[in-house]
Every structure is written in structure tokens, then in C-alpha cells.
Coordinates of C-alpha atoms in Angstrom, one line a residue:
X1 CA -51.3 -36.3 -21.8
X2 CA -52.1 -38.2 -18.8
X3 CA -48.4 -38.6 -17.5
X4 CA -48.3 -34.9 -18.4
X5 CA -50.9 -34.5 -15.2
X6 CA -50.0 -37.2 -13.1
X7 CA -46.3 -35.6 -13.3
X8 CA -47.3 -32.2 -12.6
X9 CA -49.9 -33.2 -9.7
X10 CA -46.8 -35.4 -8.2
X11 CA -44.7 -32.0 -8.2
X12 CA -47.4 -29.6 -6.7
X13 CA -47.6 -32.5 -3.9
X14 CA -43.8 -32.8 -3.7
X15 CA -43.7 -29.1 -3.1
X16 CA -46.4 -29.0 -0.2
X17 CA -45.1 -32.1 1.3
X18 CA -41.3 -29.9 1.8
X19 CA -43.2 -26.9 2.6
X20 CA -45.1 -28.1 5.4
X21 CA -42.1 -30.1 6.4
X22 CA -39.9 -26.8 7.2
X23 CA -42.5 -25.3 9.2
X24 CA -42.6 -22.0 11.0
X25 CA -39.6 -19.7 11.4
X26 CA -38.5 -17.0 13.4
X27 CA -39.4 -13.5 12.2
X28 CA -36.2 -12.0 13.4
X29 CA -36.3 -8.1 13.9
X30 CA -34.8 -5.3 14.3
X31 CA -33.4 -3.5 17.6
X32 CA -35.4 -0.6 17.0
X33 CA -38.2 -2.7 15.8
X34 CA -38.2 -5.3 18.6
X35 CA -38.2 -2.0 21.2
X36 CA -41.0 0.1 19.3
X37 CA -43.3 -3.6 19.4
X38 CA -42.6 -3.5 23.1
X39 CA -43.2 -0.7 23.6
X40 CA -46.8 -0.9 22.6
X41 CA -47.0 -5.0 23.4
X42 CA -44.3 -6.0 26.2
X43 CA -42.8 -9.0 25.8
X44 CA -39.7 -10.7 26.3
X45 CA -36.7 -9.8 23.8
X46 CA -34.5 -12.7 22.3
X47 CA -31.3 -11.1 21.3
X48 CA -29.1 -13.6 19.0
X49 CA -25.8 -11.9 18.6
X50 CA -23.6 -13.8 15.9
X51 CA -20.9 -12.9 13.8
X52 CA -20.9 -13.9 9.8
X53 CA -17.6 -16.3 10.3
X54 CA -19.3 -18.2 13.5
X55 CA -20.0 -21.6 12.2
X56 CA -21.3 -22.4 15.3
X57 CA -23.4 -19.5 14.8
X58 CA -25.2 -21.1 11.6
X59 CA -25.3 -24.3 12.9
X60 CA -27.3 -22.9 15.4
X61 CA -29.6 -21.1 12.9
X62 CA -29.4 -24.3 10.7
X63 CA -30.6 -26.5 13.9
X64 CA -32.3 -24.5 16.6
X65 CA -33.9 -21.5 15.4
X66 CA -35.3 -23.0 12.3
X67 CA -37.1 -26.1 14.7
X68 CA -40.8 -25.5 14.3
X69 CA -41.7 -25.9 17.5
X70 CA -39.1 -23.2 18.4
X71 CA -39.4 -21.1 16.0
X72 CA -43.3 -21.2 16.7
X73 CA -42.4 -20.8 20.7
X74 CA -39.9 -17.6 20.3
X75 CA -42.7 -16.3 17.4
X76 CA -45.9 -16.3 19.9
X77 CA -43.7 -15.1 23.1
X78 CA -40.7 -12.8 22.0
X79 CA -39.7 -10.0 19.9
X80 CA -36.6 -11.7 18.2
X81 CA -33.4 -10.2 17.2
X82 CA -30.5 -11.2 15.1
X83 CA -27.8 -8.4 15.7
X84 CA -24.1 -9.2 13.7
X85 CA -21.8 -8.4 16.9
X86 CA -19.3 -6.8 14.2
X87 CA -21.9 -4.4 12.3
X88 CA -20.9 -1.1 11.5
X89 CA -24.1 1.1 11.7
X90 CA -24.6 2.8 14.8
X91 CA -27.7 1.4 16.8
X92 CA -29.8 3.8 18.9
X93 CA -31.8 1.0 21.8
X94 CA -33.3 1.7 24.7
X95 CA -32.5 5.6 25.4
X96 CA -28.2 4.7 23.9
X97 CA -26.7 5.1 20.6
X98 CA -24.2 2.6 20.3
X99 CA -21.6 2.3 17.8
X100 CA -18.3 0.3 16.3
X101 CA -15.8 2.4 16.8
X102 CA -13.2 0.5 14.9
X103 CA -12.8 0.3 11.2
X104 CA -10.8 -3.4 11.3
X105 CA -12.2 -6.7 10.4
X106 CA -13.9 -8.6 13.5
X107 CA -14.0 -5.7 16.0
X108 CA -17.0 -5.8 18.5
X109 CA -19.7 -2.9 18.0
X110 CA -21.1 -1.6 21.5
X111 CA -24.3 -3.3 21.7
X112 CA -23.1 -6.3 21.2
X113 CA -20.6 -5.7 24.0
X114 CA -23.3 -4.2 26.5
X115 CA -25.9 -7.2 25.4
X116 CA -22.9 -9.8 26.8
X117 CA -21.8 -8.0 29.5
X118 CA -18.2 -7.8 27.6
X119 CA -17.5 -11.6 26.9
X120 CA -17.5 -12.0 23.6
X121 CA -18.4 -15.5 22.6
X122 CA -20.4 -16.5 19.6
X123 CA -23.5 -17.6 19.3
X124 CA -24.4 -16.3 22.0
X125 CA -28.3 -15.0 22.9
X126 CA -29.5 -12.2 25.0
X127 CA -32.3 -12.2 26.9
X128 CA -34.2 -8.7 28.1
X129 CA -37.9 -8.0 29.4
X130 CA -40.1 -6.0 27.5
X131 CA -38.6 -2.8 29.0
X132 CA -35.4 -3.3 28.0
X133 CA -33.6 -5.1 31.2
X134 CA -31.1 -7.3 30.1
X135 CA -32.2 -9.9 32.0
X136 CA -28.9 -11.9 30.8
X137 CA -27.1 -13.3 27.9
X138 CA -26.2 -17.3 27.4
X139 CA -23.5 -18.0 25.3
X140 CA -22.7 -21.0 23.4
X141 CA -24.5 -23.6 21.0
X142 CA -27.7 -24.8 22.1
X143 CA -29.3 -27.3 20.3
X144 CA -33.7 -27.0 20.4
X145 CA -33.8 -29.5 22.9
X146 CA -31.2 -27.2 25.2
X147 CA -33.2 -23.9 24.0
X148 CA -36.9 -25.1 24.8
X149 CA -36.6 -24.9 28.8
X150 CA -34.4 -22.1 29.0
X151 CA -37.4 -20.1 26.7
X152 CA -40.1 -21.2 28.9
X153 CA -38.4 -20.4 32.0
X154 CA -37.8 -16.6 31.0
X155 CA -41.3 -16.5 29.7
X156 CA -42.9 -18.2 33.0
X157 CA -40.2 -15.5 34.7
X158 CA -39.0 -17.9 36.9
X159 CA -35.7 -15.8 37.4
X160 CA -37.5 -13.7 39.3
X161 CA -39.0 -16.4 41.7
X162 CA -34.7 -17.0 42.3
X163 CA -35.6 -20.7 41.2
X164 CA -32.3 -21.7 39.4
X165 CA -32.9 -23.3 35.9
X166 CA -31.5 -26.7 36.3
X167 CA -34.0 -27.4 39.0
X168 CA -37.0 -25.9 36.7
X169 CA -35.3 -28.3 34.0
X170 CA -36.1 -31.1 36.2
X171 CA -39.8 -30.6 35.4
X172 CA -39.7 -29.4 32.6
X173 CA -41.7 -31.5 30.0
X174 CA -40.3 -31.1 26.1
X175 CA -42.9 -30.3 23.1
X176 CA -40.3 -31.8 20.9

């Protein structure tokens, strides 16, 4: 009876020790969600466009977004966004209806399109203010440690100070 106990209080700690492990993660929205939040709590917009066959893509979600300490940081200072750059339902944001237009496999809906300024390149993230202004999309892999300055220095704004981000990344000092 007692190894009955001692087995089940070993699981119940097993389970809380994983739990705690994985941490926070992003609570991804979306579009009109993310835009109806702003709109009554402005804050920046994290846009990650993907595509279901990136593996790049879920390496990224694998990796970055599902770091605590990022996931935490985009949580308390963005309205996050996972849009599939191929999706097929129309998507009305910020005053446009955007749609796919094309019925074959792999072809780009608008949005995602508009988001990246026409290069399509996945994973890629957008980036817009709480009204709505793309402020700019970064395409590629980024790994949490590559992520963490370039989140701070769109929440600190420092775009709009023309300070460029490899010199803020000089300073920059890592919560990881």
C-alpha cells in the first residue's frame, strides 16, 4: 500500500516538475481579434506568417516562440498573431478585406502578401503598432536569443528614434 502512494506522489511530482518546465506560451490570436484588443488597449502587433509545410516555420514555433521568457515578453507587450500565408478564408483587417484568390495548393492569400510587402519567405514575422502600421516584416529563422532584442526594440520604439538595431543590439542585455 505504501509503494502504491509513494508511486503515485512520484507521478503527481513528475507531472509538475514538466509543467513548470514548459512555462508560459504565446496566446496567439486572431487578426480580427488582435485589431478589436487594440483597439480598446494599443499595443504592438506580432504577426507570424507561416505556412503548414515550412519546417523552418515549426522549428521556430518548437524553439522561439515556445521560450518562456519569450513567450512571457510577446504575452505582456503584444497582441500575437499566427496567420497561415496560404489560408483560404477571406480576412477583413484594418478597414481591407483580403482574400486568396487562387484555388491551388501553396498560393499566397493577400494579407500575407501586404504583411511582407510581397516577398514571400517563411517564417517570416510582421511587426505593426497598435493602429495598424506595419511598421515592418522580418523574415527568416530567429532563434530566442535573435528574437529578444529585436522585441524590445519595437516595444521601446526605437525605430522611431532612426537608431538602427544592430547598434541598440550592442546594449542590449539578454533575459535569457
Amino acid at each position: 500500500m505504501k509503494s502504491i502512494y509513494l508511486t503515485i506522489l512520484y507521478v503527481v511530482l513528475g507531472i509538475s516538475y514538466v509543467s513548470a518546465q514548459q512555462g508560459e506560451k504565446v496566446k496567439w490570436y486572431t487578426p480580427a481579434e488582435a485589431q478589436e484588443l487594440a483597439s480598446k488597449a494599443p499595443r504592438h502587433i506580432l504577426i507570424d506568417v507561416y505556412t503548414d509545410w515550412c519546417g523552418w516555420c515549426k522549428t521556430m514555433d518548437a524553439n522561439t516562440f515556445n521560450n518562456p521568457t519569450i513567450a512571457k515578453y510577446i504575452n505582456e507587450n503584444f497582441y500575437p498573431v499566427k496567420f497561415n500565408a496560404e489560408s483560404k478564408e477571406p480576412v477583413t483587417f484594418a478597414g481591407h478585406t483580403f482574400v486568396n484568390e487562387s484555388t491551388a495548393p501553396q498560393s499566397v492569400h493577400q494579407l500575407a502578401a501586404a504583411l511582407l510587402n510581397g516577398q514571400m519567405s517563411y517564417p517570416s514575422v510582421a511587426y505593426l503598432t497598435g493602429k495598424l502600421e506595419l511598421i515592418g516584416p522580418v523574415p527568416g529563422y530567429l532563434t530566442p536569443a535573435q528574437i529578444e532584442p529585436l522585441l524590445h526594440y519595437i516595444v521601446e520604439e526605437k525605430y522611431k528614434e532612426n537608431i538602427q538595431l544592430a547598434d541598440y543590439q550592442k546594449n542590449f542585455v539578454s533575459k535569457l
